[in-house]
Every structure is written in structure tokens, then in C-alpha cells.
DNA sequence: CTCCAATCTGAACACTGTTGAGATAGTGGC
DNA sequence: GCCACTATCTCAACAGTGTTCAGATTGGAG
């Protein structure tokens, strides 16, 4: 909006939007800051008043999309909850949302799930990882998962879902039929959940795995430096 | 070798080597064809007699590394077979090899596992996916997996292992201790295998998933055009 | 109305991938 | 031994990139 004016109005999000459509048109990496600026009708250097670098642009875009995805995954869980409140069904819906998105928007998925991009002070909320974690809590509370199995279980499930998503987005695995994608996703989630439920020993040294995202949150809460 | 000469000798693999160390030094993408050429002591345009483009270089590097990884994973399986020939142990060893590599060489892992890079006529042998598939066959034959579960099971396991590997390589999940990485990997593989073993119904429409790699092989066997 | 700080422009920098015309040197035929 | 041939490499150039910085333009606060 506000065409022809010297001051754009909301250049920051306009640039994010332009970058997003460029990613979809040309692929995750085949576009330039200059192109995005030109589409918005602004000089290349204007972007540097809103982003420290091209990398910062893609980071911001990545974070925006990740937050959007987190919200959508939560909604997806709620949607199936209306039919029958089965915590396992909710997790399957979550996985389906994750994978379906990666397949429907593969270029953006490659950009976002590549992940190294998310900055050190990003406040992605809700982060997909957190949504998944919460759903697993719900499953554990409902008795669908032995208590001693819960710690770190999110990484098992996340690995399975994330793995399928990137295999599809990167074109390493191909599934034509959308229904087959859902079936495959359900199979992966079910296998992971069942596998977790059948775990026998509490395994003395349980995974000291930490999500980079929750680490960031903790660091900010304690006021630690960058 | 053969310094100062006009003709290099084996420029092709020298460029691949230079690119590989550049990837490790600076990250998967932060290096240029010109730099690699300069390190080898050759003009930038010389590279174009061996690779059609910079992209073709990284594709070739990717394929070389993937084949190396496939071989190593096979060896890893054999190594544990010496101790006790348990097909499940072999698969855990395979997963461990995959994940450990991704963590020990994260920049290369990001380059390779990103995967879109592997060309349409790449002859990666043995491809990690094939090694995994063979090991699953072995498990099924040994009775560790119901027969009706076998079809497509490789994608469940691959997703889990690949997922963990990329989560770690991309820094989305952090695990400091190397032993903890092994523990987490074992947990993921075990969960997937157990989950598969407990599958109940043969699921009418089983995943029509196909690996891009095996598709390429099939296409070449039938002599189809690119 | 004036001044300020935020915002944007224009021109420049070093660098990139890629191309094409020509130099160089190993190879096989006589 | 010499010749031509072809693969290999160099040099110079092109368009396009991310990034910087001095200066023009503006909306808003005092």
C-alpha cells in the first residue's frame, strides 16, 4: 500500500512477503535480496534498515513461518478432538499437519526445517516442538504412555515426524497420492508411539537431549548473555 | 600432485577434495567455486571442464560422500555381527553410524542429507537406503518382523534415523555427550522396530512410497529417458 | 513551524558463477 | 622424429550478488 511514496509504511513485512513468494516461485535459495526489494518497489539498500543481512531476512521469515505452523498444528489437534478425544489421534493429526505442510509447500519447508537459520533470540510461539511436547504430556496423563517413558519421548516422535517431512520435502522419498501420505504418516506416528509404549527398562542414562528452541527460552528467562 | 604443471593430473577429484575441506571449514554453503579452484592452484574456469556448474560440483561431492557413507554403514553392521548375530543389533549399529556421522561432520551432513542435490543419473552404490533395506530384509527373514509388516517398513525406520540425524546436524536438538547420542539413537531405532513389530492390521492401502534413489535405478534399468 | 530521527536512494565496492576465445601440452599416427 | 589432434587449462569479460555509506526525503514530536 501507499504506492509511489518515499516511505513505504510497512516495508519489513512487505519484504518478508516478497521473499516468501520468491521462495515458492524459485526455490528456497534461488532468489536475491535485490529481487525482493525490487518487487516491493524499493532500493536494495532499503532492506538493511529492517534486516542486518540477507541471512537475517530468511531467519525472520523462517521464524514467522515456524510460529504459524505451530499454531496450525495446535488447531489441527483441536479439530480431531471434537470427534473423539483420543490423545493418540491428536498426535496423529499433529504429524499429519507437519508432513502435509512440508509436502504442500516444499520450498518453504526446505527453508524452514533446515533450521540452522532460527536466530539466537527468536521467540517462536508456539514452536511446533512445544506443541508436540504438550500433546505427549496429554497422552502420558491419559495413561497412553508409561510414566518412566515420558522423559525425552518427544525427541523420538519428533525425529520420526521431522524425518518423514524432510525426506518428502527434499524429494528423497516420493508419494504421489495424498491419502497415501496420510497413511504413511499415521504409520510412522503409530509405530513411534507403540514403540515408546512398549519400552521396558527406564534406561539409566536417559537422553540428555535438549531442543535448541527451549534452550533459548531458558537462557532468556535467566537473563544470560547471547 | 605434479605441481606447477599446466595439466593438473586429476583436477576433478582435487576439486572435490578442496570443496570438501571448504565445506568443513566454512559451512555447507559459505564457499565459492573460485576458492576451491584457487586452492587447487587452478583458474576458476578450469573447473568447468569437469563440472557443468557449481551445483554439479556439490552434487558430485554429495554422491561421493553418500556412497562412502553407505559402505561404512554396511561395515558397521558387519562389525557388530562378529559379536552376536542379532539383526536388531545390526540395525541399531546402522542407525548409530548414520547419526554419529551426521554429528561428527555436520557441515558435510547438511550438504549431503539436504539431498535435493543428488542428480538424476547418479549411481550411488551402496546407497544408505539400500543398506537399510537389506538389513530390514534380514530382520524379517529372522522372524523379527511379521511378514505383512515388511513392505514399506524401510521408510518408517529411515524417517526415524534420518530425522534424528538432521535434527542434530542442523542444531535443532543438542546432545553433548557422545554416549547419550548413542543412547538416543538406540532408543529411536528400538522404538521404530518395536512399533513396526506390533503392527496389527495389514492396512489395505500400504504406503506407495518410493525412494528417489531406487526410482532412478529402475528408470535406468528400463532405459527410460532422463 | 522546526528540528530530529527514521527511512529510503544512489553510487560504489569486492566478489560471485559462467562464458568464449585462445594458449599449452600430452597422445597417437606416420 | 615430427605432425596434427584433442583434452586441458588461462585470461578477460559479463551480468548479477550482498553490503556499505554519504546524502536526500519524510513523518512526527516539541
mmCIF file of C-alpha atoms in Angstrom, chain B:
data_model
loop_
_atom_site.group_PDB
_atom_site.id
_atom_site.type_symbol
_atom_site.label_atom_id
_atom_site.label_comp_id
_atom_site.label_asym_id
_atom_site.label_seq_id
_atom_site.Cartn_x
_atom_site.Cartn_y
_atom_site.Cartn_z
ATOM 1 C CA UNK B 1 50.465 -33.598 -7.398
ATOM 2 C CA UNK B 2 52.574 -32.595 -10.339
ATOM 3 C CA UNK B 3 52.834 -29.006 -9.163
ATOM 4 C CA UNK B 4 53.433 -26.088 -11.425
ATOM 5 C CA UNK B 5 52.410 -28.096 -14.427
ATOM 6 C CA UNK B 6 49.873 -26.838 -16.859
ATOM 7 C CA UNK B 7 47.920 -30.027 -16.744
ATOM 8 C CA UNK B 8 46.960 -30.948 -13.259
ATOM 9 C CA UNK B 9 46.603 -34.676 -13.439
ATOM 10 C CA UNK B 10 43.413 -35.341 -11.584
ATOM 11 C CA UNK B 11 41.747 -31.989 -11.226
ATOM 12 C CA UNK B 12 38.298 -33.467 -10.843
ATOM 13 C CA UNK B 13 38.897 -35.214 -7.561
ATOM 14 C CA UNK B 14 41.258 -32.473 -6.419
ATOM 15 C CA UNK B 15 38.357 -30.044 -6.736
ATOM 16 C CA UNK B 16 36.072 -32.394 -4.872
ATOM 17 C CA UNK B 17 38.636 -32.626 -2.081
ATOM 18 C CA UNK B 18 39.069 -28.865 -1.914
ATOM 19 C CA UNK B 19 35.325 -28.361 -1.815
ATOM 20 C CA UNK B 20 35.023 -30.934 0.943
ATOM 21 C CA UNK B 21 37.516 -29.198 3.194
ATOM 22 C CA UNK B 22 35.924 -25.840 2.414
ATOM 23 C CA UNK B 23 32.559 -27.189 3.470
ATOM 24 C CA UNK B 24 34.079 -28.304 6.753
ATOM 25 C CA UNK B 25 35.891 -25.025 7.327
ATOM 26 C CA UNK B 26 33.152 -22.602 6.406
ATOM 27 C CA UNK B 27 29.866 -24.446 6.331
ATOM 28 C CA UNK B 28 27.819 -26.197 3.697
ATOM 29 C CA UNK B 29 27.206 -23.097 1.580
ATOM 30 C CA UNK B 30 29.730 -20.446 2.537
ATOM 31 C CA UNK B 31 32.346 -21.126 -0.081
ATOM 32 C CA UNK B 32 32.813 -20.473 -3.757
ATOM 33 C CA UNK B 33 33.873 -22.361 -6.820
ATOM 34 C CA UNK B 34 36.614 -19.780 -7.249
ATOM 35 C CA UNK B 35 38.018 -20.504 -3.826
ATOM 36 C CA UNK B 36 38.123 -24.223 -4.461
ATOM 37 C CA UNK B 37 39.852 -23.600 -7.795
ATOM 38 C CA UNK B 38 42.347 -21.245 -6.181
ATOM 39 C CA UNK B 39 43.246 -23.784 -3.506
ATOM 40 C CA UNK B 40 43.980 -26.364 -6.133
ATOM 41 C CA UNK B 41 46.071 -23.724 -7.901
ATOM 42 C CA UNK B 42 43.993 -23.531 -10.996
ATOM 43 C CA UNK B 43 41.924 -20.868 -12.733
ATOM 44 C CA UNK B 44 38.187 -20.662 -11.961
ATOM 45 C CA UNK B 45 37.168 -21.636 -15.449
ATOM 46 C CA UNK B 46 39.217 -24.823 -15.335
ATOM 47 C CA UNK B 47 36.570 -26.357 -13.138
ATOM 48 C CA UNK B 48 34.070 -26.135 -15.963
ATOM 49 C CA UNK B 49 35.874 -28.827 -17.903
ATOM 50 C CA UNK B 50 34.979 -31.277 -15.142
ATOM 51 C CA UNK B 51 31.677 -29.967 -13.798
ATOM 52 C CA UNK B 52 28.857 -28.289 -15.688
ATOM 53 C CA UNK B 53 28.268 -25.852 -12.859
ATOM 54 C CA UNK B 54 28.962 -25.224 -9.220
ATOM 55 C CA UNK B 55 25.809 -27.121 -8.476
ATOM 56 C CA UNK B 56 27.134 -30.127 -10.344
ATOM 57 C CA UNK B 57 30.239 -29.991 -8.156
ATOM 58 C CA UNK B 58 28.267 -30.177 -4.934
ATOM 59 C CA UNK B 59 26.090 -32.894 -6.447
ATOM 60 C CA UNK B 60 29.159 -34.957 -7.273
ATOM 61 C CA UNK B 61 30.590 -34.357 -3.820
ATOM 62 C CA UNK B 62 27.280 -35.306 -2.316
ATOM 63 C CA UNK B 63 27.136 -38.539 -4.265
ATOM 64 C CA UNK B 64 30.710 -39.451 -3.454
ATOM 65 C CA UNK B 65 30.041 -38.943 0.240
ATOM 66 C CA UNK B 66 26.750 -40.809 0.154
ATOM 67 C CA UNK B 67 28.410 -43.839 -1.397
ATOM 68 C CA UNK B 68 31.169 -43.670 1.211
ATOM 69 C CA UNK B 69 28.564 -43.493 3.954
ATOM 70 C CA UNK B 70 26.675 -46.442 2.522
ATOM 71 C CA UNK B 71 29.820 -48.532 2.546
ATOM 72 C CA UNK B 72 30.640 -47.519 6.084
ATOM 73 C CA UNK B 73 27.179 -48.357 7.334
ATOM 74 C CA UNK B 74 27.473 -51.818 5.848
ATOM 75 C CA UNK B 75 30.811 -52.313 7.588
ATOM 76 C CA UNK B 76 29.306 -51.077 10.834
ATOM 77 C CA UNK B 77 26.654 -53.770 10.578
ATOM 78 C CA UNK B 78 29.252 -56.432 9.934
ATOM 79 C CA UNK B 79 31.350 -55.265 12.835
ATOM 80 C CA UNK B 80 28.644 -55.944 15.422
ATOM 81 C CA UNK B 81 27.709 -59.158 13.652
ATOM 82 C CA UNK B 82 31.022 -60.555 14.850
ATOM 83 C CA UNK B 83 29.911 -60.273 18.449
ATOM 84 C CA UNK B 84 26.397 -61.660 18.182
ATOM 85 C CA UNK B 85 24.418 -62.026 15.009
ATOM 86 C CA UNK B 86 21.264 -60.282 16.095
ATOM 87 C CA UNK B 87 19.557 -58.485 13.177
ATOM 88 C CA UNK B 88 18.224 -55.862 15.520
ATOM 89 C CA UNK B 89 21.697 -55.087 16.820
ATOM 90 C CA UNK B 90 22.817 -54.635 13.232
ATOM 91 C CA UNK B 91 20.096 -52.087 12.592
ATOM 92 C CA UNK B 92 20.988 -50.239 15.755
ATOM 93 C CA UNK B 93 24.582 -50.146 14.603
ATOM 94 C CA UNK B 94 23.435 -48.803 11.257
ATOM 95 C CA UNK B 95 21.438 -46.040 12.892
ATOM 96 C CA UNK B 96 24.334 -45.251 15.158
ATOM 97 C CA UNK B 97 26.655 -44.950 12.175
ATOM 98 C CA UNK B 98 24.240 -42.639 10.362
ATOM 99 C CA UNK B 99 23.640 -40.365 13.321
ATOM 100 C CA UNK B 100 27.216 -40.341 14.584
ATOM 101 C CA UNK B 101 28.453 -39.335 11.179
ATOM 102 C CA UNK B 102 25.949 -36.503 10.956
ATOM 103 C CA UNK B 103 27.135 -35.194 14.297
ATOM 104 C CA UNK B 104 30.844 -35.634 13.663
ATOM 105 C CA UNK B 105 30.710 -33.991 10.264
ATOM 106 C CA UNK B 106 27.696 -31.710 10.473
ATOM 107 C CA UNK B 107 28.576 -29.385 7.612
ATOM 108 C CA UNK B 108 29.014 -32.228 5.173
ATOM 109 C CA UNK B 109 25.910 -33.880 6.576
ATOM 110 C CA UNK B 110 23.889 -30.742 5.907
ATOM 111 C CA UNK B 111 25.212 -30.670 2.370
ATOM 112 C CA UNK B 112 24.551 -34.339 1.710
ATOM 113 C CA UNK B 113 21.366 -35.088 3.610
ATOM 114 C CA UNK B 114 19.759 -31.980 2.139
ATOM 115 C CA UNK B 115 19.626 -34.385 -0.719
ATOM 116 C CA UNK B 116 17.839 -32.460 -3.434
ATOM 117 C CA UNK B 117 21.357 -32.326 -4.808
ATOM 118 C CA UNK B 118 21.736 -35.914 -5.985
ATOM 119 C CA UNK B 119 21.493 -35.866 -9.749
ATOM 120 C CA UNK B 120 19.075 -37.761 -11.970
ATOM 121 C CA UNK B 121 21.732 -40.190 -13.183
ATOM 122 C CA UNK B 122 23.684 -40.722 -10.003
ATOM 123 C CA UNK B 123 24.887 -44.240 -9.354
ATOM 124 C CA UNK B 124 25.373 -44.157 -5.615
ATOM 125 C CA UNK B 125 26.418 -47.586 -4.520
ATOM 126 C CA UNK B 126 25.774 -48.727 -1.981
ATOM 127 C CA UNK B 127 23.154 -46.116 -1.131
ATOM 128 C CA UNK B 128 22.454 -45.914 2.614
ATOM 129 C CA UNK B 129 18.810 -46.502 1.860
ATOM 130 C CA UNK B 130 19.649 -49.805 0.193
ATOM 131 C CA UNK B 131 21.806 -50.915 3.094
ATOM 132 C CA UNK B 132 18.994 -50.203 5.499
ATOM 133 C CA UNK B 133 16.534 -52.022 3.299
ATOM 134 C CA UNK B 134 18.763 -55.088 3.141
ATOM 135 C CA UNK B 135 19.151 -55.126 6.909
ATOM 136 C CA UNK B 136 15.410 -54.972 7.337
ATOM 137 C CA UNK B 137 15.057 -57.928 4.993
ATOM 138 C CA UNK B 138 17.479 -59.821 7.175
ATOM 139 C CA UNK B 139 15.437 -58.956 10.250
ATOM 140 C CA UNK B 140 12.218 -60.068 8.574
ATOM 141 C CA UNK B 141 13.758 -63.357 7.487
ATOM 142 C CA UNK B 142 14.965 -63.987 11.020
ATOM 143 C CA UNK B 143 11.389 -63.607 12.167
ATOM 144 C CA UNK B 144 11.961 -60.332 13.940
ATOM 145 C CA UNK B 145 9.256 -58.683 11.870
ATOM 146 C CA UNK B 146 5.851 -60.009 10.746
ATOM 147 C CA UNK B 147 5.912 -60.595 7.010
ATOM 148 C CA UNK B 148 2.922 -58.380 6.303
ATOM 149 C CA UNK B 149 4.717 -55.541 8.028
ATOM 150 C CA UNK B 150 7.823 -55.601 5.904
ATOM 151 C CA UNK B 151 6.611 -53.690 2.814
ATOM 152 C CA UNK B 152 7.431 -50.023 3.265
ATOM 153 C CA UNK B 153 8.907 -50.590 6.710
ATOM 154 C CA UNK B 154 12.175 -49.130 5.494
ATOM 155 C CA UNK B 155 10.557 -45.717 5.225
ATOM 156 C CA UNK B 156 9.412 -45.815 8.815
ATOM 157 C CA UNK B 157 12.867 -46.625 10.055
ATOM 158 C CA UNK B 158 14.605 -44.325 7.615
ATOM 159 C CA UNK B 159 12.397 -41.434 8.662
ATOM 160 C CA UNK B 160 13.254 -42.019 12.316
ATOM 161 C CA UNK B 161 17.008 -42.286 11.782
ATOM 162 C CA UNK B 162 17.216 -39.571 9.163
ATOM 163 C CA UNK B 163 15.082 -37.332 11.326
ATOM 164 C CA UNK B 164 17.327 -37.653 14.328
ATOM 165 C CA UNK B 165 20.401 -37.130 12.163
ATOM 166 C CA UNK B 166 19.173 -33.905 10.596
ATOM 167 C CA UNK B 167 17.804 -32.562 13.863
ATOM 168 C CA UNK B 168 21.291 -32.945 15.290
ATOM 169 C CA UNK B 169 23.210 -31.789 12.221
ATOM 170 C CA UNK B 170 21.030 -28.698 11.884
ATOM 171 C CA UNK B 171 21.429 -27.912 15.550
ATOM 172 C CA UNK B 172 17.723 -28.145 16.306
ATOM 173 C CA UNK B 173 18.452 -30.690 19.006
ATOM 174 C CA UNK B 174 21.583 -30.711 21.077
ATOM 175 C CA UNK B 175 23.155 -33.674 22.852
ATOM 176 C CA UNK B 176 26.569 -33.061 24.342
ATOM 177 C CA UNK B 177 27.697 -36.465 25.477
ATOM 178 C CA UNK B 178 28.609 -38.913 22.716
ATOM 179 C CA UNK B 179 27.301 -41.788 24.807
ATOM 180 C CA UNK B 180 23.977 -40.012 25.148
ATOM 181 C CA UNK B 181 23.821 -39.702 21.364
ATOM 182 C CA UNK B 182 24.221 -43.447 21.077
ATOM 183 C CA UNK B 183 21.574 -43.994 23.723
ATOM 184 C CA UNK B 184 19.135 -41.665 21.980
ATOM 185 C CA UNK B 185 19.795 -43.317 18.629
ATOM 186 C CA UNK B 186 19.265 -46.751 20.066
ATOM 187 C CA UNK B 187 16.045 -45.583 21.642
ATOM 188 C CA UNK B 188 14.774 -44.213 18.341
ATOM 189 C CA UNK B 189 15.650 -47.336 16.382
ATOM 190 C CA UNK B 190 14.267 -49.667 19.030
ATOM 191 C CA UNK B 191 11.037 -47.693 19.240
ATOM 192 C CA UNK B 192 10.585 -47.800 15.480
ATOM 193 C CA UNK B 193 11.345 -51.513 15.243
ATOM 194 C CA UNK B 194 9.154 -52.433 18.172
ATOM 195 C CA UNK B 195 6.396 -50.248 16.842
ATOM 196 C CA UNK B 196 6.640 -51.984 13.481
ATOM 197 C CA UNK B 197 6.700 -55.433 15.070
ATOM 198 C CA UNK B 198 3.474 -54.706 16.928
ATOM 199 C CA UNK B 199 1.558 -53.547 13.904
ATOM 200 C CA UNK B 200 -1.804 -55.254 13.824
ATOM 201 C CA UNK B 201 -3.592 -54.896 10.527
ATOM 202 C CA UNK B 202 -2.010 -55.204 7.105
ATOM 203 C CA UNK B 203 -3.534 -51.830 6.247
ATOM 204 C CA UNK B 204 -5.330 -52.159 2.958
ATOM 205 C CA UNK B 205 -3.524 -49.413 1.109
ATOM 206 C CA UNK B 206 0.041 -49.749 2.243
ATOM 207 C CA UNK B 207 2.363 -46.858 1.523
ATOM 208 C CA UNK B 208 3.008 -46.294 -2.133
ATOM 209 C CA UNK B 209 6.247 -44.658 -1.079
ATOM 210 C CA UNK B 210 9.284 -44.970 -3.286
ATOM 211 C CA UNK B 211 12.834 -43.870 -2.691
ATOM 212 C CA UNK B 212 14.027 -41.411 -5.297
ATOM 213 C CA UNK B 213 17.247 -43.380 -5.476
ATOM 214 C CA UNK B 214 15.688 -46.743 -6.264
ATOM 215 C CA UNK B 215 13.419 -44.995 -8.738
ATOM 216 C CA UNK B 216 16.493 -43.753 -10.570
ATOM 217 C CA UNK B 217 17.939 -47.233 -10.686
ATOM 218 C CA UNK B 218 14.719 -48.677 -12.052
ATOM 219 C CA UNK B 219 14.477 -45.957 -14.656
ATOM 220 C CA UNK B 220 17.979 -46.587 -15.875
ATOM 221 C CA UNK B 221 17.409 -50.357 -15.982
ATOM 222 C CA UNK B 222 14.449 -49.918 -18.301
ATOM 223 C CA UNK B 223 16.384 -47.416 -20.357
ATOM 224 C CA UNK B 224 13.893 -44.633 -19.864
ATOM 225 C CA UNK B 225 14.936 -41.096 -20.764
ATOM 226 C CA UNK B 226 16.065 -38.729 -18.057
#
